[in-house]
XYZ file of C-alpha atoms in Angstrom:
636
model
C 132.217 58.137 113.912
C 133.684 61.227 115.589
C 136.984 61.282 117.416
C 138.040 63.130 120.547
C 141.401 63.812 122.167
C 141.939 62.922 125.819
C 144.683 64.291 128.085
C 146.187 62.602 131.125
C 148.623 64.247 133.543
C 151.134 61.974 135.276
C 153.000 63.278 138.347
C 155.916 61.464 139.974
C 158.739 62.315 142.343
C 161.548 64.377 140.858
C 163.446 62.035 138.536
C 167.118 62.163 137.635
C 168.220 62.650 134.033
C 169.162 58.952 133.861
C 165.705 57.915 135.110
C 163.982 60.170 132.593
C 166.138 58.652 129.818
C 165.061 55.189 131.001
C 161.370 56.095 130.708
C 162.007 57.688 127.301
C 163.510 54.440 126.019
C 160.649 52.454 127.536
C 158.114 54.785 125.910
C 159.838 54.289 122.568
C 159.253 50.552 122.807
C 155.607 50.805 123.907
C 154.282 54.022 122.383
C 156.633 54.365 119.436
C 155.754 51.071 117.756
C 151.966 51.341 117.506
C 150.410 50.796 114.129
C 148.425 54.017 114.272
C 149.583 57.410 115.516
C 146.788 57.686 118.114
C 148.726 57.935 121.379
C 151.697 60.031 122.508
C 153.578 60.237 125.796
C 155.880 63.144 126.577
C 157.374 65.152 129.466
C 155.629 68.289 130.670
C 157.382 71.285 132.204
C 154.439 73.474 133.212
C 153.745 75.076 136.577
C 152.640 71.713 137.983
C 156.144 70.330 137.420
C 157.769 72.315 140.224
C 159.745 70.007 142.577
C 158.479 66.916 140.744
C 158.466 65.317 137.314
C 155.375 65.514 135.142
C 154.324 63.822 131.916
C 151.349 64.099 129.618
C 149.676 61.287 127.701
C 147.583 62.394 124.730
C 145.158 59.851 123.274
C 142.935 60.104 120.269
C 139.767 58.150 121.082
C 136.563 57.289 119.277
C 133.662 59.034 120.966
C 132.047 55.649 121.606
C 135.135 54.587 123.616
C 135.418 57.553 125.968
C 133.460 55.988 128.829
C 134.472 55.660 132.460
C 135.782 52.123 131.950
C 138.173 53.213 129.178
C 139.421 56.140 131.229
C 140.080 53.889 134.238
C 142.007 51.428 132.043
C 144.186 54.224 130.704
C 144.896 55.505 134.211
C 145.913 52.016 135.369
C 148.146 51.483 132.325
C 149.979 54.743 132.969
C 150.382 53.977 136.678
C 151.856 50.604 135.735
C 154.207 52.316 133.283
C 155.608 54.815 135.811
C 155.163 52.818 139.014
C 152.505 52.720 141.686
C 153.671 55.981 143.269
C 152.687 57.915 140.161
C 149.554 60.051 140.334
C 147.513 59.919 137.117
C 144.554 62.212 136.493
C 142.451 62.945 133.447
C 143.054 66.557 132.497
C 141.467 69.262 130.386
C 143.142 70.621 127.264
C 142.737 74.141 128.655
C 145.397 73.227 131.218
C 147.960 72.847 128.423
C 146.758 75.291 125.767
C 149.711 77.633 126.338
C 152.331 74.884 125.925
C 153.611 74.825 122.310
C 154.960 71.257 122.660
C 151.541 69.947 123.741
C 149.792 71.800 120.910
C 152.288 70.382 118.416
C 151.841 66.858 119.823
C 148.066 67.076 119.534
C 148.422 68.184 115.936
C 150.621 65.217 115.016
C 147.857 62.796 116.048
C 146.020 63.737 112.865
C 148.901 62.357 110.779
C 149.694 58.690 110.033
C 152.435 56.984 112.008
C 155.892 58.191 110.913
C 157.881 55.756 108.799
C 161.250 54.785 110.241
C 162.587 54.018 113.715
C 161.164 56.174 116.449
C 163.228 57.218 119.474
C 162.044 59.334 122.391
C 164.694 61.637 123.819
C 163.465 63.538 126.864
C 165.362 66.182 128.775
C 165.006 69.681 130.162
C 168.164 71.496 129.124
C 168.953 75.076 128.342
C 170.938 76.084 125.280
C 173.882 76.834 127.557
C 173.642 73.315 129.033
C 173.775 71.791 125.555
C 176.760 73.843 124.427
C 178.620 73.226 127.693
C 178.248 69.470 127.250
C 179.537 69.642 123.669
C 182.428 71.923 124.621
C 183.477 69.385 127.256
C 184.246 66.878 124.487
C 187.909 66.230 123.786
C 188.742 67.633 120.344
C 186.182 68.214 117.563
C 186.768 71.980 117.591
C 185.222 72.554 114.157
C 182.004 70.846 115.225
C 181.884 72.983 118.373
C 182.359 76.235 116.451
C 179.805 75.106 113.857
C 177.233 74.420 116.579
C 177.861 77.881 118.035
C 177.253 79.449 114.606
C 174.035 77.451 114.375
C 172.965 78.860 117.765
C 173.603 82.407 116.500
C 171.580 81.688 113.347
C 168.658 80.468 115.463
C 168.741 83.658 117.553
C 168.948 85.918 114.498
C 166.010 84.247 112.717
C 163.543 84.094 115.607
C 161.785 87.248 114.375
C 161.382 85.993 110.797
C 157.834 85.673 109.553
C 158.885 82.989 107.099
C 160.106 79.757 108.699
C 163.927 79.521 108.353
C 165.590 76.399 107.021
C 167.410 74.410 109.724
C 168.437 71.223 107.896
C 171.980 70.052 108.670
C 174.523 67.710 107.076
C 177.246 66.319 109.330
C 180.457 65.909 107.335
C 182.264 63.037 109.046
C 185.980 62.518 108.499
C 186.427 59.935 111.286
C 184.358 57.009 109.880
C 182.957 56.623 113.386
C 179.541 56.767 115.017
C 177.937 60.170 114.401
C 175.048 59.533 116.821
C 176.468 61.780 119.609
C 176.765 64.659 117.140
C 173.245 64.109 115.792
C 171.986 64.097 119.391
C 173.815 67.377 120.059
C 172.050 69.093 117.153
C 168.731 67.641 118.326
C 169.347 68.920 121.879
C 170.171 72.399 120.589
C 167.049 72.521 118.431
C 164.766 71.223 121.187
C 166.204 73.645 123.764
C 165.872 76.544 121.306
C 162.280 75.747 120.365
C 163.170 74.992 116.740
C 161.587 71.561 117.168
C 158.727 70.841 119.556
C 158.484 67.042 119.560
C 160.722 65.397 122.221
C 161.439 62.477 119.925
C 163.069 61.859 116.598
C 162.699 59.434 113.762
C 165.537 57.891 111.795
C 165.228 56.179 108.445
C 166.318 56.260 104.832
C 165.303 59.033 102.441
C 162.433 56.955 101.081
C 161.047 56.507 104.602
C 161.471 60.221 105.295
C 159.605 61.016 102.087
C 156.847 58.551 103.034
C 156.408 60.200 106.436
C 153.662 62.753 105.877
C 153.902 64.305 109.354
C 154.245 68.036 108.783
C 155.167 69.486 112.154
C 158.161 70.729 114.109
C 159.843 67.384 114.658
C 163.300 65.972 113.957
C 164.093 63.369 111.264
C 167.542 61.797 110.903
C 168.016 60.610 107.314
C 170.333 57.580 107.167
C 171.118 57.464 103.467
C 173.949 56.469 101.161
C 174.272 59.683 99.192
C 177.014 58.142 97.069
C 175.199 56.995 93.935
C 178.645 56.239 92.540
C 182.303 55.651 93.155
C 183.102 59.195 94.295
C 179.909 59.809 96.195
C 178.324 61.938 93.506
C 174.753 62.987 94.112
C 172.912 63.076 90.820
C 170.152 65.487 89.894
C 166.939 64.249 88.268
C 166.949 61.047 90.333
C 164.525 59.725 92.990
C 166.857 61.114 95.662
C 166.733 64.686 94.364
C 162.964 64.577 93.750
C 162.351 63.245 97.264
C 164.440 66.065 98.722
C 162.412 68.619 96.797
C 159.196 67.040 98.058
C 160.053 67.036 101.771
C 161.587 70.524 101.551
C 158.014 71.836 101.588
C 157.419 70.522 105.108
C 158.064 72.289 108.392
C 160.038 69.372 109.850
C 163.801 69.522 110.458
C 166.116 67.015 108.758
C 169.682 65.966 109.472
C 171.982 63.559 107.651
C 175.653 62.624 107.502
C 178.173 61.828 104.805
C 181.905 61.449 104.377
C 184.175 64.412 103.720
C 185.088 62.935 100.324
C 181.452 62.604 99.248
C 180.564 66.075 100.478
C 183.059 67.628 98.071
C 180.693 66.548 95.302
C 177.409 66.891 97.193
C 177.940 70.555 98.075
C 178.080 71.448 94.372
C 174.627 69.999 93.685
C 171.901 72.633 93.907
C 169.213 70.225 95.189
C 171.368 68.849 97.987
C 173.021 72.130 98.960
C 169.750 74.066 99.123
C 168.092 71.365 101.226
C 171.035 71.085 103.673
C 172.322 74.668 103.997
C 174.352 73.945 107.156
C 177.404 71.684 107.266
C 178.920 70.683 110.614
C 182.368 69.102 110.334
C 183.478 66.187 112.519
C 187.211 65.870 111.991
C 189.841 63.614 113.490
C 191.212 65.273 116.674
C 194.881 66.173 117.050
C 197.299 63.708 118.611
C 197.373 65.554 121.961
C 193.563 65.497 122.089
C 193.501 61.789 121.306
C 195.879 61.136 124.192
C 193.641 63.134 126.552
C 190.634 61.166 125.286
C 192.454 57.867 125.888
C 193.326 58.909 129.444
C 189.745 59.992 130.099
C 188.352 56.651 128.860
C 190.834 54.730 131.037
C 189.779 56.792 134.058
C 186.187 55.603 133.513
C 187.438 52.104 134.389
C 189.479 53.380 137.340
C 192.845 53.230 135.564
C 195.563 55.752 134.935
C 197.754 55.455 131.838
C 201.504 55.035 132.044
C 203.181 57.666 129.879
C 204.959 56.676 126.674
C 207.431 58.854 124.783
C 206.006 57.989 121.377
C 202.334 58.159 122.446
C 201.383 61.285 120.507
C 203.367 60.209 117.448
C 201.552 56.858 117.370
C 198.125 58.380 118.017
C 198.592 60.955 115.244
C 197.605 58.291 112.701
C 195.507 56.072 115.002
C 191.740 56.541 114.419
C 189.937 57.968 117.443
C 187.037 55.610 116.713
C 189.254 52.707 117.776
C 190.584 54.232 121.000
C 187.483 53.568 123.108
C 187.416 49.913 122.105
C 191.166 49.554 122.660
C 190.878 50.994 126.176
C 187.872 48.854 127.106
C 189.491 45.626 125.911
C 192.701 46.410 127.807
C 190.697 47.274 130.935
C 188.588 44.092 130.769
C 191.724 42.004 130.396
C 193.501 43.720 133.294
C 190.448 43.474 135.588
C 190.395 39.704 135.076
C 193.928 39.397 136.450
C 195.014 39.068 140.109
C 196.333 41.481 141.202
C 195.042 43.815 138.515
C 196.772 47.030 139.562
C 195.419 50.456 138.650
C 197.769 51.506 135.849
C 197.596 50.570 132.184
C 200.622 50.950 129.960
C 200.171 52.729 126.657
C 201.540 49.743 124.744
C 199.002 47.294 126.157
C 196.170 49.612 125.100
C 197.407 50.407 121.595
C 198.623 47.117 120.164
C 199.876 48.221 116.770
C 199.854 45.806 113.886
C 201.667 46.221 110.570
C 199.910 48.948 108.578
C 197.542 49.650 111.484
C 198.194 53.362 111.171
C 197.217 54.330 107.671
C 199.271 57.010 106.043
C 202.176 56.697 108.481
C 205.155 57.024 106.175
C 206.222 53.763 104.561
C 203.436 51.778 106.291
C 200.967 52.544 103.530
C 199.626 49.405 101.884
C 200.178 48.783 98.210
C 197.158 48.677 95.940
C 197.752 44.962 95.337
C 197.594 44.342 99.102
C 194.327 46.288 99.300
C 192.837 44.186 96.508
C 193.977 40.960 98.161
C 192.327 42.047 101.424
C 188.910 42.491 99.801
C 186.488 39.732 100.719
C 185.868 37.237 97.911
C 186.559 38.225 94.266
C 189.044 35.352 93.826
C 188.714 35.232 90.032
C 189.185 39.017 89.805
C 192.334 38.928 91.955
C 193.727 36.037 89.906
C 193.218 37.826 86.596
C 194.857 41.053 87.837
C 197.896 39.097 89.083
C 198.155 37.409 85.657
C 198.151 40.791 83.875
C 200.861 42.211 86.138
C 202.979 39.054 85.887
C 202.743 39.115 82.080
C 203.731 42.793 81.979
C 206.779 42.127 84.164
C 207.863 39.138 82.065
C 207.230 40.482 78.556
C 207.083 44.243 79.022
C 204.170 46.636 78.789
C 204.392 46.896 74.998
C 203.451 43.219 74.690
C 200.210 43.705 76.613
C 196.896 43.843 74.758
C 194.488 46.661 75.483
C 193.365 46.564 79.110
C 189.754 47.617 78.597
C 187.476 45.487 80.781
C 183.891 44.467 81.441
C 182.750 43.899 85.037
C 179.624 41.755 85.281
C 177.751 41.058 88.494
C 174.868 41.841 90.796
C 174.703 45.017 92.924
C 176.947 45.279 95.957
C 179.638 42.896 94.709
C 182.417 45.495 94.844
C 182.726 46.426 91.176
C 183.421 50.136 91.696
C 185.728 49.482 94.663
C 187.746 46.942 92.684
C 187.932 49.316 89.707
C 189.503 52.087 91.791
C 192.069 49.717 93.296
C 192.903 48.140 89.929
C 193.578 51.640 88.590
C 196.151 52.123 91.349
C 197.688 48.701 90.688
C 198.117 49.497 87.001
C 199.665 52.875 87.858
C 202.060 51.355 90.408
C 203.101 48.797 87.759
C 203.693 51.462 85.093
C 200.694 50.514 82.954
C 198.942 53.848 83.577
C 200.416 57.309 84.059
C 198.133 58.786 86.710
C 197.526 56.770 89.891
C 194.841 59.058 91.257
C 192.779 59.484 88.080
C 189.449 57.683 88.267
C 186.656 59.184 86.179
C 183.165 57.848 86.723
C 180.480 58.296 84.102
C 176.982 57.096 83.370
C 174.383 57.652 80.669
C 173.544 61.164 81.936
C 177.163 62.235 81.622
C 177.722 60.712 78.167
C 174.405 61.185 76.359
C 173.010 64.582 75.442
C 169.338 65.351 74.939
C 170.237 67.386 71.859
C 171.164 66.200 68.398
C 174.943 66.268 67.899
C 175.765 66.851 71.564
C 176.426 63.217 72.553
C 179.641 62.743 70.575
C 181.091 65.918 72.072
C 180.137 64.858 75.605
C 181.596 61.356 75.249
C 184.777 62.671 73.633
C 185.248 65.136 76.511
C 184.788 62.457 79.187
C 187.298 60.104 77.565
C 189.869 62.885 77.208
C 189.419 63.666 80.915
C 190.160 59.989 81.736
C 193.366 59.719 79.677
C 196.165 58.431 81.879
C 193.756 56.711 84.265
C 190.517 54.749 84.572
C 187.169 55.536 82.954
C 184.495 53.636 84.901
C 181.050 53.486 83.282
C 178.484 52.019 85.672
C 175.229 50.561 84.352
C 176.841 50.714 80.914
C 173.981 48.736 79.376
C 171.774 51.824 79.794
C 173.642 53.316 76.812
C 172.018 50.776 74.549
C 168.259 51.262 74.160
C 167.816 49.178 71.006
C 166.442 52.205 69.185
C 168.419 53.955 66.456
C 166.721 57.211 67.362
C 168.230 57.019 70.851
C 171.455 59.016 71.248
C 172.997 56.271 73.394
C 174.102 54.451 70.257
C 176.055 57.575 69.269
C 177.823 57.494 72.654
C 178.774 53.838 72.113
C 180.113 54.548 68.617
C 182.232 57.456 69.898
C 183.462 55.393 72.840
C 184.449 52.455 70.612
C 186.519 54.724 68.355
C 188.336 56.399 71.245
C 188.976 53.056 72.999
C 190.868 52.073 69.857
C 192.561 55.422 69.179
C 193.823 55.692 72.785
C 194.032 51.990 73.614
C 197.325 52.365 75.528
C 196.491 55.679 77.207
C 193.593 54.746 79.479
C 191.521 51.790 80.675
C 187.774 51.784 80.116
C 185.809 49.587 82.525
C 182.186 48.901 81.616
C 180.155 47.592 84.548
C 176.632 46.334 85.101
C 174.336 43.387 85.731
C 175.416 40.168 83.989
C 172.345 39.552 81.824
C 172.003 43.160 80.683
C 175.714 43.498 79.907
C 175.706 40.304 77.826
C 172.728 41.577 75.816
C 174.431 44.907 75.194
C 177.720 43.345 74.074
C 175.961 40.837 71.792
C 174.320 43.742 69.966
C 177.583 45.709 69.663
C 180.321 43.582 68.050
C 182.561 46.655 67.684
C 182.473 47.221 71.414
C 183.050 43.562 72.231
C 186.071 43.561 69.944
C 187.682 46.390 71.894
C 187.411 44.581 75.266
C 189.995 41.969 76.174
C 189.068 41.078 79.767
C 185.690 39.994 81.150
C 185.548 39.693 84.941
C 182.635 38.078 86.774
C 181.774 39.359 90.244
C 180.028 36.483 91.974
C 177.462 36.889 94.757
C 178.962 36.745 98.250
C 178.293 33.469 100.067
C 177.427 33.239 103.778
C 181.053 32.959 104.913
C 182.043 36.014 102.875
C 179.078 38.032 104.108
C 180.077 37.232 107.680
C 183.618 38.398 106.928
C 182.271 41.673 105.493
C 180.129 42.187 108.602
C 183.137 41.558 110.866
C 185.183 44.042 108.848
C 182.464 46.663 109.296
C 182.502 45.955 113.031
C 186.255 46.471 113.156
C 186.119 49.693 111.133
C 183.432 51.079 113.449
C 185.084 49.925 116.691
C 182.597 47.172 117.525
C 183.406 43.727 118.892
C 181.104 40.853 117.953
C 180.636 37.982 120.407
C 181.296 34.444 119.173
C 177.681 33.347 119.680
C 176.511 36.403 117.773
C 178.943 35.580 114.970
C 177.646 31.996 114.751
C 174.039 33.217 114.690
C 174.885 35.773 112.024
C 176.597 33.209 109.797
C 173.582 30.907 110.130
C 171.218 33.709 109.100
C 173.448 34.651 106.162
C 173.276 31.038 104.966
C 169.477 31.332 104.850
C 169.675 34.693 103.095
C 172.130 33.357 100.503
C 170.092 30.197 99.893
C 166.844 32.141 99.414
C 168.340 35.202 97.692
C 166.197 36.985 95.155
C 166.276 40.186 93.138
C 166.279 42.193 96.385
C 169.607 40.629 97.414
C 172.330 43.300 97.183
C 175.408 41.464 98.490
C 177.622 43.929 100.386
C 174.830 46.491 100.553
C 172.565 43.895 102.143
C 175.249 43.250 104.758
C 175.601 46.977 105.406
C 171.836 47.403 105.826
C 171.837 44.609 108.406
C 174.904 46.071 110.136
C 173.269 49.503 110.435
C 170.135 47.935 111.903
C 172.176 45.821 114.342
C 173.998 48.980 115.512
C 170.659 50.599 116.326
C 169.448 47.549 118.247
C 172.721 47.376 120.162
C 172.491 51.065 121.077
C 168.930 50.623 122.357
C 169.977 47.657 124.482
C 173.080 49.244 125.998
C 174.329 52.574 124.712
C 177.787 52.674 126.320
C 179.139 49.367 125.028
C 180.835 48.349 121.792
C 179.912 44.654 122.132
C 177.430 43.171 119.629
C 175.528 40.272 121.204
C 173.393 37.493 119.719
C 170.258 39.329 120.835
C 171.169 42.336 118.664
C 171.415 40.094 115.592
C 168.112 38.383 116.348
C 166.229 41.644 117.027
C 167.498 43.266 113.827
C 166.519 40.345 111.601
C 163.031 40.094 113.103
C 161.944 43.528 111.879
C 159.317 43.342 109.176
C 161.003 45.587 106.642
C 164.213 43.551 106.861
C 162.304 40.261 106.554
C 160.352 41.632 103.596
C 163.507 42.828 101.893
C 165.457 39.610 102.358
C 162.967 36.792 102.329
C 160.086 37.738 100.071
C 160.940 36.332 96.661
C 160.203 39.234 94.341
C 157.098 39.956 96.441
C 155.431 36.763 95.177
C 156.246 34.163 97.772
C 157.249 34.814 101.371
C 160.064 32.609 102.561
C 160.398 32.358 106.318
C 163.242 31.296 108.529
């Protein structure tokens, strides 16, 4: 059966930017969720669009279906979509053959549906419009200058015969929502003609790799590039191979990571070559934060009463929390009679002890940070016992502090290890508070005969005075004498004994695999004094983790939404399987809820029950959480 492509031109009155954004969101719901990539709707800015707004619908039809009845149905559907005043006519491709966006859209119909979440973003902006909007932001000067350099690069490479590389990594130092900055890069690329599809897809690296669309469109990769305690990106892993695979495509990719992680990522050849441009989003200066606070208050019709210490307080107050603080203060004031039109600085920024991290003596101790972690009661108890014993009997009376952490993924093993290292340093048990060396099989085991002992010895020497954290430690033991992992274990055992008071080795991994490894290595078991079990998070603890993520990202969760969430976590915990990843599962749900909340209402920080329900109804989430090892589907 042959296929044909049909074109429909939709003409309406001139729409405002807000109205066009409304139709873009509506199109994302209707046209962006089809099973097959056979229909696209997009704005059109040709000669016909003068003094009105025009759109084009492109449909891939079977020849048997292109009769008058089908055409009439399509016309009626499009009129219903835009309203009865819209004029819809079937058009000829020759009318659009000179429009590169239309040609690109027609080409994408030959590809399968993109994997990930599809969002239409329609606008007609010039490059100057885009840069003016970004420059109007309060603060973020490095991002602004980086975007200007990107504009210059685009201009200088327009004459290249070979397609330039435009992939971008946003280095975020605010721990806030990077969506506005991703949108700014998208707007620049669309206005410059770098991308031709007025939409973008967002998904993890696996979804990006599984999207075989090879055209000038925009993909936002939402990925945890960490792969370890310090955010180290490892070569020769699925992540690096997937990057190499999609680097062959003509699509444009953007991602984000923390400033701390990027220090390691930029040194990896695979990552750095794929993302040649880094745009930095840094915390604004105190004066800029104050201007931002005043601007947000003005949106609610309030002015802000000056405070002498305002800039000093805001210097260490995260900008991600200012918008929420202003909105909560405004909502409270507007519910009072009379409300007045002035907000005091103190009622907006209600400081709590240690609210401003890094502000002199307000810094929390490592023990306080450990106590604030959700769950891990047995871990906290054991650490307190060690410190109490050291205080009562002296450090010389302590046994070796080497440890084994056993538990499922996402239970906080690496986080706890870093904090415990600080606790031991603050208590005088270790010399270097900041030293935390992470290693795995690749770092300890050489592929050459005789190289493993040297590698392992070097890593341990680097960790002296601090913590050596070996994740997935069971991978060192392959049960084969010809495997060099056994040489790494033998070297490690000797150095754990020779330097037993000079560093702490923490071996971490899944419970069953770690037990098997230790049972086969009595020398290693004899060097370890403490075995800590990291239990799976229950529903109450998962809810607490979710609420903490909300707080850190300046979201407020409604009580009904919280109750619904806790109920769903109870089901997830009860039916957990090998796909259950504890804190990582919570984070995956939180990221999906954020997207649903943004689609529902983009200018609010309130998470409602509907956002929770919509996120947990998506098939990939259901499959991940409720299909027991892909053998038996467990519903709600």
